Amino acid sequence: MEYQGYVHVYTGNGKGKTTAALGLLLRASGADMKVFLGQFLKRGEYSEHAALALLRGVTVETFGGERRVGAPLTEEDTVHARRGLERLREAASSGKWGLVIADEIFVAVHLGLLAETDVLELLEVRSPSTELVLTGRHAFPEILRRADLVTEMKELRHYFSLGVPARKGIEK
């Protein structure tokens, strides 16, 4: 019997969406599953990349440019997002990966870099044996309806509101 994969959504305004996806990645890697992590709107090295490089069977790709949070969108941002979508489509449909994570894909949709239909297509092309995780604020109603597992992170309190910047090893 072939392994049945499911679709997870981690969304909401609270902290922990990427962290939850990385926890699942760690568990999958420990079970010798091949994992593809695609991160939208990110570029360069984040603290998790150093640790992920030590894990067997984990591939990480980032799909972001020089853009800073709050800066106007550019054509380069769209090119990176489209490239990321294509890589995720390949990974999800190939049957080669046990777990595929599309980190911050809902933010890419919210910003207009991708369309809701692009995300829904990932569900259609996904190999039945591939676990697909989609993260980010602003998950749209149709994806919430179609996902097998939906977790909403709800912020009750966050030290960012006190002016604490993102800290290496904790938020970045």
Tab-separated table of N, CA and C in Angstrom:
chain	number	residue	atom	x	y	z
A	1	MET	N	0.842	-1.195	0.000
A	1	MET	CA	0.000	0.000	0.000
A	1	MET	C	0.877	1.244	0.000
A	2	GLU	N	0.591	2.170	-0.892
A	2	GLU	CA	1.360	3.402	-0.983
A	2	GLU	C	0.975	4.358	0.142
A	3	TYR	N	1.972	5.069	0.632
A	3	TYR	CA	1.776	6.065	1.690
A	3	TYR	C	0.832	7.155	1.197
A	4	GLN	N	-0.130	7.546	2.018
A	4	GLN	CA	-1.066	8.622	1.678
A	4	GLN	C	-0.575	9.930	2.275
A	5	GLY	N	-0.288	10.917	1.429
A	5	GLY	CA	0.097	12.237	1.895
A	5	GLY	C	-1.126	13.127	2.071
A	6	TYR	N	-0.991	14.137	2.905
A	6	TYR	CA	-2.081	15.077	3.169
A	6	TYR	C	-1.593	16.512	2.978
A	7	VAL	N	-2.545	17.439	2.968
A	7	VAL	CA	-2.244	18.861	2.790
A	7	VAL	C	-2.457	19.571	4.119
A	8	HIS	N	-1.392	20.236	4.598
A	8	HIS	CA	-1.431	21.001	5.843
A	8	HIS	C	-1.399	22.488	5.517
A	9	VAL	N	-2.126	23.280	6.290
A	9	VAL	CA	-2.049	24.738	6.223
A	9	VAL	C	-1.745	25.248	7.623
A	10	TYR	N	-0.684	26.048	7.730
A	10	TYR	CA	-0.345	26.750	8.976
A	10	TYR	C	-0.451	28.236	8.669
A	11	THR	N	-1.421	28.899	9.290
A	11	THR	CA	-1.692	30.289	8.969
A	11	THR	C	-2.015	31.067	10.237
A	12	GLY	N	-2.356	32.334	10.080
A	12	GLY	CA	-2.738	33.177	11.202
A	12	GLY	C	-1.706	34.250	11.497
A	13	ASN	N	-2.070	35.155	12.408
A	13	ASN	CA	-1.199	36.282	12.740
A	13	ASN	C	-0.187	35.974	13.831
A	14	GLY	N	-0.290	34.816	14.440
A	14	GLY	CA	0.639	34.463	15.511
A	14	GLY	C	1.952	33.896	14.995
A	15	LYS	N	2.956	33.925	15.857
A	15	LYS	CA	4.274	33.379	15.559
A	15	LYS	C	4.198	31.857	15.575
A	16	GLY	N	4.953	31.204	14.703
A	16	GLY	CA	5.078	29.766	14.784
A	16	GLY	C	4.739	28.969	13.538
A	17	LYS	N	4.353	29.622	12.454
A	17	LYS	CA	3.964	28.901	11.248
A	17	LYS	C	5.164	28.193	10.611
A	18	THR	N	6.215	28.941	10.364
A	18	THR	CA	7.422	28.341	9.810
A	18	THR	C	8.031	27.367	10.807
A	19	THR	N	8.009	27.722	12.073
A	19	THR	CA	8.568	26.856	13.105
A	19	THR	C	7.840	25.514	13.134
A	20	ALA	N	6.526	25.516	12.994
A	20	ALA	CA	5.767	24.259	12.950
A	20	ALA	C	6.166	23.436	11.732
A	21	ALA	N	6.309	24.091	10.591
A	21	ALA	CA	6.714	23.380	9.380
A	21	ALA	C	8.111	22.788	9.538
A	22	LEU	N	9.010	23.540	10.169
A	22	LEU	CA	10.373	23.031	10.386
A	22	LEU	C	10.382	21.859	11.364
A	23	GLY	N	9.484	21.877	12.336
A	23	GLY	CA	9.365	20.738	13.246
A	23	GLY	C	8.942	19.479	12.508
A	24	LEU	N	7.996	19.610	11.589
A	24	LEU	CA	7.569	18.472	10.789
A	24	LEU	C	8.703	18.015	9.873
A	25	LEU	N	9.440	18.965	9.316
A	25	LEU	CA	10.601	18.644	8.489
A	25	LEU	C	11.605	17.814	9.287
A	26	LEU	N	11.878	18.203	10.519
A	26	LEU	CA	12.824	17.485	11.370
A	26	LEU	C	12.349	16.048	11.600
A	27	ARG	N	11.088	15.899	11.903
A	27	ARG	CA	10.520	14.568	12.127
A	27	ARG	C	10.609	13.722	10.860
A	28	ALA	N	10.262	14.303	9.709
A	28	ALA	CA	10.313	13.571	8.442
A	28	ALA	C	11.744	13.161	8.107
A	29	SER	N	12.699	14.059	8.314
A	29	SER	CA	14.103	13.743	8.054
A	29	SER	C	14.566	12.588	8.942
A	30	GLY	N	14.150	12.613	10.197
A	30	GLY	CA	14.502	11.534	11.113
A	30	GLY	C	13.924	10.195	10.708
A	31	ALA	N	12.851	10.211	9.926
A	31	ALA	CA	12.223	8.987	9.429
A	31	ALA	C	12.718	8.639	8.021
A	32	ASP	N	13.817	9.279	7.600
A	32	ASP	CA	14.439	9.043	6.290
A	32	ASP	C	13.559	9.426	5.107
A	33	MET	N	12.665	10.392	5.316
A	33	MET	CA	11.886	10.925	4.200
A	33	MET	C	12.707	12.007	3.508
A	34	LYS	N	12.547	12.117	2.202
A	34	LYS	CA	13.162	13.218	1.462
A	34	LYS	C	12.254	14.432	1.598
A	35	VAL	N	12.876	15.594	1.874
A	35	VAL	CA	12.132	16.823	2.147
A	35	VAL	C	12.607	17.949	1.237
A	36	PHE	N	11.642	18.662	0.639
A	36	PHE	CA	11.935	19.867	-0.134
A	36	PHE	C	11.277	21.042	0.575
A	37	LEU	N	12.084	22.034	0.955
A	37	LEU	CA	11.594	23.256	1.593
A	37	LEU	C	11.837	24.418	0.651
A	38	GLY	N	10.755	25.040	0.188
A	38	GLY	CA	10.845	26.240	-0.632
A	38	GLY	C	10.331	27.416	0.173
A	39	GLN	N	11.150	28.464	0.301
A	39	GLN	CA	10.785	29.624	1.113
A	39	GLN	C	10.600	30.852	0.230
A	40	PHE	N	9.362	31.351	0.196
A	40	PHE	CA	9.057	32.558	-0.577
A	40	PHE	C	9.475	33.800	0.200
A	41	LEU	N	9.841	34.844	-0.558
A	41	LEU	CA	10.155	36.169	-0.009
A	41	LEU	C	11.359	36.151	0.928
A	42	LYS	N	12.156	35.106	0.857
A	42	LYS	CA	13.356	35.019	1.687
A	42	LYS	C	14.544	34.845	0.763
A	43	ARG	N	15.665	35.349	1.226
A	43	ARG	CA	16.886	35.276	0.445
A	43	ARG	C	18.039	35.120	1.418
A	44	GLY	N	19.059	34.423	0.990
A	44	GLY	CA	20.248	34.320	1.816
A	44	GLY	C	20.092	33.301	2.924
A	45	GLU	N	20.937	33.433	3.907
A	45	GLU	CA	21.000	32.464	4.987
A	45	GLU	C	20.180	32.891	6.194
A	46	TYR	N	19.350	32.004	6.647
A	46	TYR	CA	18.645	32.154	7.911
A	46	TYR	C	19.240	31.123	8.859
A	47	SER	N	19.070	31.291	10.136
A	47	SER	CA	19.682	30.392	11.110
A	47	SER	C	19.315	28.934	10.852
A	48	GLU	N	18.074	28.686	10.445
A	48	GLU	CA	17.669	27.298	10.218
A	48	GLU	C	18.444	26.644	9.084
A	49	HIS	N	18.948	27.426	8.143
A	49	HIS	CA	19.658	26.841	7.009
A	49	HIS	C	20.929	26.118	7.447
A	50	ALA	N	21.632	26.640	8.449
A	50	ALA	CA	22.846	25.977	8.943
A	50	ALA	C	22.506	24.605	9.517
A	51	ALA	N	21.423	24.520	10.270
A	51	ALA	CA	21.022	23.238	10.857
A	51	ALA	C	20.482	22.291	9.787
A	52	LEU	N	19.697	22.811	8.861
A	52	LEU	CA	19.096	21.958	7.834
A	52	LEU	C	20.149	21.338	6.925
A	53	ALA	N	21.266	22.031	6.734
A	53	ALA	CA	22.345	21.503	5.907
A	53	ALA	C	22.939	20.225	6.501
A	54	LEU	N	22.744	19.997	7.778
A	54	LEU	CA	23.283	18.814	8.449
A	54	LEU	C	22.357	17.597	8.330
A	55	LEU	N	21.132	17.812	7.871
A	55	LEU	CA	20.153	16.729	7.814
A	55	LEU	C	20.208	16.000	6.479
A	56	ARG	N	20.058	14.687	6.530
A	56	ARG	CA	20.014	13.865	5.317
A	56	ARG	C	18.711	14.102	4.569
A	57	GLY	N	18.813	14.174	3.259
A	57	GLY	CA	17.631	14.182	2.420
A	57	GLY	C	16.825	15.464	2.411
A	58	VAL	N	17.393	16.560	2.918
A	58	VAL	CA	16.672	17.834	2.973
A	58	VAL	C	17.271	18.803	1.961
A	59	THR	N	16.427	19.348	1.110
A	59	THR	CA	16.834	20.373	0.144
A	59	THR	C	16.079	21.655	0.469
A	60	VAL	N	16.817	22.769	0.546
A	60	VAL	CA	16.237	24.067	0.856
A	60	VAL	C	16.525	25.026	-0.290
A	61	GLU	N	15.490	25.714	-0.762
A	61	GLU	CA	15.655	26.755	-1.772
A	61	GLU	C	14.873	27.982	-1.328
A	62	THR	N	15.461	29.163	-1.548
A	62	THR	CA	14.782	30.410	-1.214
A	62	THR	C	14.415	31.141	-2.499
A	63	PHE	N	13.268	31.802	-2.460
A	63	PHE	CA	12.734	32.488	-3.636
A	63	PHE	C	12.443	33.936	-3.292
A	64	GLY	N	13.483	34.684	-3.035
A	64	GLY	CA	13.340	36.097	-2.718
A	64	GLY	C	14.501	36.878	-3.285
A	65	GLY	N	14.296	38.174	-3.441
A	65	GLY	CA	15.346	39.042	-3.960
A	65	GLY	C	15.873	39.950	-2.874
A	66	GLU	N	16.230	41.144	-3.274
A	66	GLU	CA	16.817	42.126	-2.359
A	66	GLU	C	15.768	42.874	-1.547
A	67	ARG	N	14.511	42.603	-1.797
A	67	ARG	CA	13.401	43.332	-1.183
A	67	ARG	C	13.417	43.271	0.344
A	68	ARG	N	13.107	44.380	0.965
A	68	ARG	CA	12.937	44.468	2.417
A	68	ARG	C	11.438	44.586	2.726
A	69	VAL	N	11.046	44.134	3.896
A	69	VAL	CA	9.646	44.214	4.309
A	69	VAL	C	9.179	45.668	4.215
A	70	GLY	N	8.047	45.877	3.563
A	70	GLY	CA	7.482	47.216	3.419
A	70	GLY	C	7.925	47.942	2.157
A	71	ALA	N	8.968	47.445	1.478
A	71	ALA	CA	9.437	48.079	0.249
A	71	ALA	C	8.469	47.752	-0.893
A	72	PRO	N	8.397	48.631	-1.887
A	72	PRO	CA	7.512	48.355	-3.025
A	72	PRO	C	7.947	47.083	-3.763
A	73	LEU	N	6.966	46.393	-4.313
A	73	LEU	CA	7.244	45.191	-5.092
A	73	LEU	C	7.892	45.559	-6.419
A	74	THR	N	8.727	44.672	-6.916
A	74	THR	CA	9.404	44.881	-8.195
A	74	THR	C	9.138	43.685	-9.109
A	75	GLU	N	9.506	43.833	-10.349
A	75	GLU	CA	9.405	42.722	-11.296
A	75	GLU	C	10.292	41.566	-10.844
A	76	GLU	N	11.414	41.874	-10.210
A	76	GLU	CA	12.305	40.829	-9.687
A	76	GLU	C	11.581	39.968	-8.658
A	77	ASP	N	10.756	40.580	-7.810
A	77	ASP	CA	9.990	39.822	-6.816
A	77	ASP	C	9.055	38.826	-7.506
A	78	THR	N	8.417	39.269	-8.566
A	78	THR	CA	7.511	38.390	-9.312
A	78	THR	C	8.282	37.249	-9.958
A	79	VAL	N	9.430	37.536	-10.532
A	79	VAL	CA	10.254	36.501	-11.166
A	79	VAL	C	10.665	35.448	-10.135
A	80	HIS	N	11.105	35.872	-8.968
A	80	HIS	CA	11.499	34.931	-7.915
A	80	HIS	C	10.315	34.071	-7.468
A	81	ALA	N	9.165	34.692	-7.287
A	81	ALA	CA	7.978	33.950	-6.847
A	81	ALA	C	7.541	32.942	-7.906
A	82	ARG	N	7.557	33.329	-9.170
A	82	ARG	CA	7.171	32.411	-10.253
A	82	ARG	C	8.148	31.237	-10.335
A	83	ARG	N	9.434	31.527	-10.159
A	83	ARG	CA	10.444	30.456	-10.156
A	83	ARG	C	10.187	29.507	-8.992
A	84	GLY	N	9.873	30.059	-7.835
A	84	GLY	CA	9.574	29.248	-6.669
A	84	GLY	C	8.355	28.368	-6.893
A	85	LEU	N	7.329	28.933	-7.479
A	85	LEU	CA	6.129	28.163	-7.764
A	85	LEU	C	6.445	26.991	-8.687
A	86	GLU	N	7.241	27.241	-9.707
A	86	GLU	CA	7.599	26.173	-10.646
A	86	GLU	C	8.399	25.074	-9.945
A	87	ARG	N	9.328	25.454	-9.086
A	87	ARG	CA	10.117	24.451	-8.342
A	87	ARG	C	9.211	23.633	-7.425
A	88	LEU	N	8.253	24.291	-6.765
A	88	LEU	CA	7.326	23.572	-5.889
A	88	LEU	C	6.406	22.652	-6.688
A	89	ARG	N	5.975	23.105	-7.840
A	89	ARG	CA	5.132	22.280	-8.704
A	89	ARG	C	5.886	21.010	-9.098
A	90	GLU	N	7.157	21.169	-9.483
A	90	GLU	CA	7.985	20.012	-9.842
A	90	GLU	C	8.146	19.065	-8.657
A	91	ALA	N	8.458	19.627	-7.488
A	91	ALA	CA	8.690	18.808	-6.296
A	91	ALA	C	7.418	18.077	-5.872
A	92	ALA	N	6.299	18.787	-5.849
A	92	ALA	CA	5.048	18.192	-5.379
A	92	ALA	C	4.529	17.108	-6.317
A	93	SER	N	4.770	17.253	-7.598
A	93	SER	CA	4.216	16.306	-8.575
A	93	SER	C	5.126	15.124	-8.861
A	94	SER	N	6.400	15.221	-8.506
A	94	SER	CA	7.376	14.210	-8.921
A	94	SER	C	7.244	12.865	-8.219
A	95	GLY	N	6.704	12.840	-7.003
A	95	GLY	CA	6.682	11.608	-6.226
A	95	GLY	C	8.018	11.298	-5.589
A	96	LYS	N	8.999	12.166	-5.797
A	96	LYS	CA	10.361	11.978	-5.285
A	96	LYS	C	10.483	12.411	-3.819
A	97	TRP	N	9.638	13.327	-3.388
A	97	TRP	CA	9.728	13.925	-2.058
A	97	TRP	C	8.591	13.426	-1.173
A	98	GLY	N	8.910	13.019	0.037
A	98	GLY	CA	7.885	12.619	0.989
A	98	GLY	C	7.174	13.818	1.590
A	99	LEU	N	7.908	14.929	1.736
A	99	LEU	CA	7.370	16.157	2.320
A	99	LEU	C	7.826	17.343	1.489
A	100	VAL	N	6.882	18.172	1.096
A	100	VAL	CA	7.170	19.417	0.366
A	100	VAL	C	6.551	20.553	1.170
A	101	ILE	N	7.371	21.569	1.467
A	101	ILE	CA	6.911	22.717	2.249
A	101	ILE	C	7.011	23.975	1.403
A	102	ALA	N	5.903	24.711	1.316
A	102	ALA	CA	5.851	26.002	0.621
A	102	ALA	C	5.710	27.077	1.701
A	103	ASP	N	6.845	27.533	2.211
A	103	ASP	CA	6.874	28.467	3.329
A	103	ASP	C	6.587	29.891	2.846
A	104	GLU	N	5.638	30.549	3.491
A	104	GLU	CA	5.214	31.929	3.192
A	104	GLU	C	4.541	32.069	1.836
A	105	ILE	N	3.984	30.990	1.327
A	105	ILE	CA	3.324	31.070	0.017
A	105	ILE	C	2.067	31.940	0.070
A	106	PHE	N	1.371	31.951	1.216
A	106	PHE	CA	0.165	32.783	1.300
A	106	PHE	C	0.495	34.268	1.312
A	107	VAL	N	1.644	34.639	1.831
A	107	VAL	CA	2.077	36.038	1.792
A	107	VAL	C	2.376	36.429	0.348
A	108	ALA	N	2.997	35.509	-0.412
A	108	ALA	CA	3.259	35.785	-1.832
A	108	ALA	C	1.950	36.016	-2.582
A	109	VAL	N	0.909	35.273	-2.240
A	109	VAL	CA	-0.412	35.481	-2.859
A	109	VAL	C	-0.989	36.819	-2.403
A	110	HIS	N	-0.929	37.075	-1.120
A	110	HIS	CA	-1.469	38.323	-0.564
A	110	HIS	C	-0.831	39.554	-1.217
A	111	LEU	N	0.454	39.472	-1.519
A	111	LEU	CA	1.164	40.588	-2.141
A	111	LEU	C	0.946	40.666	-3.652
A	112	GLY	N	0.250	39.690	-4.219
A	112	GLY	CA	-0.026	39.705	-5.650
A	112	GLY	C	1.074	39.098	-6.503
A	113	LEU	N	2.044	38.437	-5.898
A	113	LEU	CA	3.122	37.808	-6.650
A	113	LEU	C	2.676	36.487	-7.268
A	114	LEU	N	1.732	35.827	-6.616
A	114	LEU	CA	1.133	34.591	-7.112
A	114	LEU	C	-0.383	34.735	-6.993
A	115	ALA	N	-1.098	33.870	-7.679
A	115	ALA	CA	-2.566	33.863	-7.612
A	115	ALA	C	-3.040	32.700	-6.743
A	116	GLU	N	-4.237	32.830	-6.214
A	116	GLU	CA	-4.829	31.729	-5.447
A	116	GLU	C	-4.874	30.458	-6.289
A	117	THR	N	-5.164	30.607	-7.570
A	117	THR	CA	-5.234	29.435	-8.453
A	117	THR	C	-3.886	28.730	-8.557
A	118	ASP	N	-2.783	29.468	-8.438
A	118	ASP	CA	-1.454	28.846	-8.455
A	118	ASP	C	-1.295	27.889	-7.281
A	119	VAL	N	-1.755	28.314	-6.117
A	119	VAL	CA	-1.639	27.485	-4.917
A	119	VAL	C	-2.568	26.280	-5.030
A	120	LEU	N	-3.787	26.505	-5.487
A	120	LEU	CA	-4.738	25.401	-5.634
A	120	LEU	C	-4.234	24.370	-6.638
A	121	GLU	N	-3.514	24.818	-7.648
A	121	GLU	CA	-2.946	23.889	-8.635
A	121	GLU	C	-1.934	22.948	-7.984
A	122	LEU	N	-1.205	23.429	-6.964
A	122	LEU	CA	-0.268	22.542	-6.271
A	122	LEU	C	-0.992	21.340	-5.673
A	123	LEU	N	-2.207	21.552	-5.193
A	123	LEU	CA	-2.990	20.453	-4.649
A	123	LEU	C	-3.372	19.470	-5.748
A	124	GLU	N	-3.654	19.991	-6.921
A	124	GLU	CA	-4.074	19.146	-8.039
A	124	GLU	C	-2.926	18.310	-8.598
A	125	VAL	N	-1.721	18.875	-8.659
A	125	VAL	CA	-0.589	18.153	-9.257
A	125	VAL	C	0.187	17.321	-8.233
A	126	ARG	N	-0.085	17.515	-6.964
A	126	ARG	CA	0.637	16.823	-5.895
A	126	ARG	C	0.512	15.314	-6.062
A	127	SER	N	1.639	14.634	-5.946
A	127	SER	CA	1.630	13.179	-5.923
A	127	SER	C	0.847	12.734	-4.687
A	128	PRO	N	0.010	11.713	-4.796
A	128	PRO	CA	-0.789	11.270	-3.651
A	128	PRO	C	0.047	10.859	-2.436
A	129	SER	N	1.308	10.504	-2.658
A	129	SER	CA	2.160	10.078	-1.550
A	129	SER	C	2.953	11.227	-0.929
A	130	THR	N	2.783	12.437	-1.445
A	130	THR	CA	3.530	13.600	-0.949
A	130	THR	C	2.714	14.380	0.066
A	131	GLU	N	3.316	14.613	1.226
A	131	GLU	CA	2.737	15.471	2.257
A	131	GLU	C	3.073	16.906	1.843
A	132	LEU	N	2.091	17.780	1.753
A	132	LEU	CA	2.299	19.155	1.304
A	132	LEU	C	1.922	20.108	2.432
A	133	VAL	N	2.861	20.974	2.804
A	133	VAL	CA	2.641	21.957	3.868
A	133	VAL	C	2.729	23.349	3.267
A	134	LEU	N	1.707	24.164	3.522
A	134	LEU	CA	1.631	25.534	3.024
A	134	LEU	C	1.558	26.461	4.227
A	135	THR	N	2.425	27.490	4.270
A	135	THR	CA	2.440	28.383	5.430
A	135	THR	C	2.280	29.838	5.021
A	136	GLY	N	1.946	30.648	6.024
A	136	GLY	CA	1.914	32.093	5.866
A	136	GLY	C	0.602	32.697	6.333
A	137	ARG	N	0.683	33.966	6.667
A	137	ARG	CA	-0.532	34.722	6.983
A	137	ARG	C	-1.388	34.814	5.731
A	138	HIS	N	-2.648	35.089	5.927
A	138	HIS	CA	-3.578	35.378	4.822
A	138	HIS	C	-3.954	34.155	3.982
A	139	ALA	N	-4.049	32.977	4.585
A	139	ALA	CA	-4.579	31.839	3.821
A	139	ALA	C	-5.994	32.184	3.370
A	140	PHE	N	-6.308	31.852	2.153
A	140	PHE	CA	-7.600	32.244	1.570
A	140	PHE	C	-8.647	31.140	1.788
A	141	PRO	N	-9.929	31.494	1.725
A	141	PRO	CA	-11.001	30.559	2.089
A	141	PRO	C	-10.986	29.225	1.352
A	142	GLU	N	-10.718	29.230	0.056
A	142	GLU	CA	-10.776	27.973	-0.696
A	142	GLU	C	-9.680	27.005	-0.253
A	143	ILE	N	-8.508	27.490	0.075
A	143	ILE	CA	-7.448	26.585	0.538
A	143	ILE	C	-7.788	26.044	1.920
A	144	LEU	N	-8.422	26.863	2.757
A	144	LEU	CA	-8.842	26.399	4.078
A	144	LEU	C	-9.887	25.293	3.935
A	145	ARG	N	-10.743	25.405	2.957
A	145	ARG	CA	-11.772	24.406	2.717
A	145	ARG	C	-11.179	23.096	2.206
A	146	ARG	N	-10.152	23.186	1.373
A	146	ARG	CA	-9.622	21.998	0.697
A	146	ARG	C	-8.491	21.302	1.435
A	147	ALA	N	-7.849	21.956	2.374
A	147	ALA	CA	-6.736	21.338	3.106
A	147	ALA	C	-7.254	20.244	4.038
A	148	ASP	N	-6.407	19.269	4.310
A	148	ASP	CA	-6.762	18.182	5.222
A	148	ASP	C	-6.536	18.565	6.678
A	149	LEU	N	-5.602	19.452	6.930
A	149	LEU	CA	-5.270	19.901	8.276
A	149	LEU	C	-5.066	21.410	8.215
A	150	VAL	N	-5.726	22.151	9.077
A	150	VAL	CA	-5.566	23.604	9.136
A	150	VAL	C	-5.295	23.989	10.578
A	151	THR	N	-4.182	24.696	10.768
A	151	THR	CA	-3.839	25.225	12.087
A	151	THR	C	-3.703	26.734	11.961
A	152	GLU	N	-4.406	27.445	12.842
A	152	GLU	CA	-4.300	28.901	12.866
A	152	GLU	C	-3.507	29.316	14.091
A	153	MET	N	-2.418	30.035	13.859
A	153	MET	CA	-1.616	30.585	14.944
A	153	MET	C	-2.234	31.931	15.314
A	154	LYS	N	-2.639	32.064	16.547
A	154	LYS	CA	-3.303	33.285	16.998
A	154	LYS	C	-2.389	34.013	17.976
A	155	GLU	N	-2.092	35.268	17.667
A	155	GLU	CA	-1.248	36.068	18.558
A	155	GLU	C	-2.066	36.581	19.733
A	156	LEU	N	-1.610	36.261	20.916
A	156	LEU	CA	-2.207	36.820	22.126
A	156	LEU	C	-1.308	37.914	22.696
A	157	ARG	N	-0.001	37.732	22.531
A	157	ARG	CA	0.971	38.727	22.987
A	157	ARG	C	2.257	38.479	22.191
A	158	HIS	N	2.956	39.541	21.842
A	158	HIS	CA	4.224	39.397	21.120
A	158	HIS	C	5.136	40.557	21.497
A	159	TYR	N	6.371	40.241	21.785
A	159	TYR	CA	7.335	41.264	22.181
A	159	TYR	C	7.721	42.198	21.035
A	160	PHE	N	7.361	41.877	19.795
A	160	PHE	CA	7.585	42.820	18.690
A	160	PHE	C	6.852	44.129	18.969
A	161	SER	N	5.677	44.048	19.597
A	161	SER	CA	4.901	45.259	19.885
A	161	SER	C	5.619	46.177	20.873
A	162	LEU	N	6.616	45.636	21.574
A	162	LEU	CA	7.430	46.441	22.486
A	162	LEU	C	8.679	46.985	21.797
A	163	GLY	N	8.800	46.698	20.490
A	163	GLY	CA	9.949	47.192	19.737
A	163	GLY	C	11.116	46.228	19.663
A	164	VAL	N	10.948	45.002	20.116
A	164	VAL	CA	12.028	44.010	20.055
A	164	VAL	C	12.179	43.562	18.605
A	165	PRO	N	13.361	43.717	18.011
A	165	PRO	CA	13.560	43.293	16.617
A	165	PRO	C	13.720	41.772	16.517
A	166	ALA	N	13.618	41.248	15.293
A	166	ALA	CA	13.839	39.826	15.062
A	166	ALA	C	15.244	39.455	15.522
A	167	ARG	N	15.332	38.358	16.275
A	167	ARG	CA	16.606	37.930	16.850
A	167	ARG	C	17.137	36.686	16.166
A	168	LYS	N	18.436	36.676	15.907
A	168	LYS	CA	19.063	35.523	15.277
A	168	LYS	C	18.880	34.293	16.164
A	169	GLY	N	18.479	33.205	15.539
A	169	GLY	CA	18.275	31.959	16.242
A	169	GLY	C	16.882	31.802	16.817
A	170	ILE	N	16.107	32.872	16.863
A	170	ILE	CA	14.739	32.805	17.388
A	170	ILE	C	13.727	33.149	16.291
A	171	GLU	N	13.863	34.311	15.668
A	171	GLU	CA	12.951	34.702	14.588
A	171	GLU	C	13.621	34.692	13.205
A	172	LYS	N	14.924	34.640	13.181
A	172	LYS	CA	15.596	34.634	11.865
A	172	LYS	C	16.827	33.781	11.892
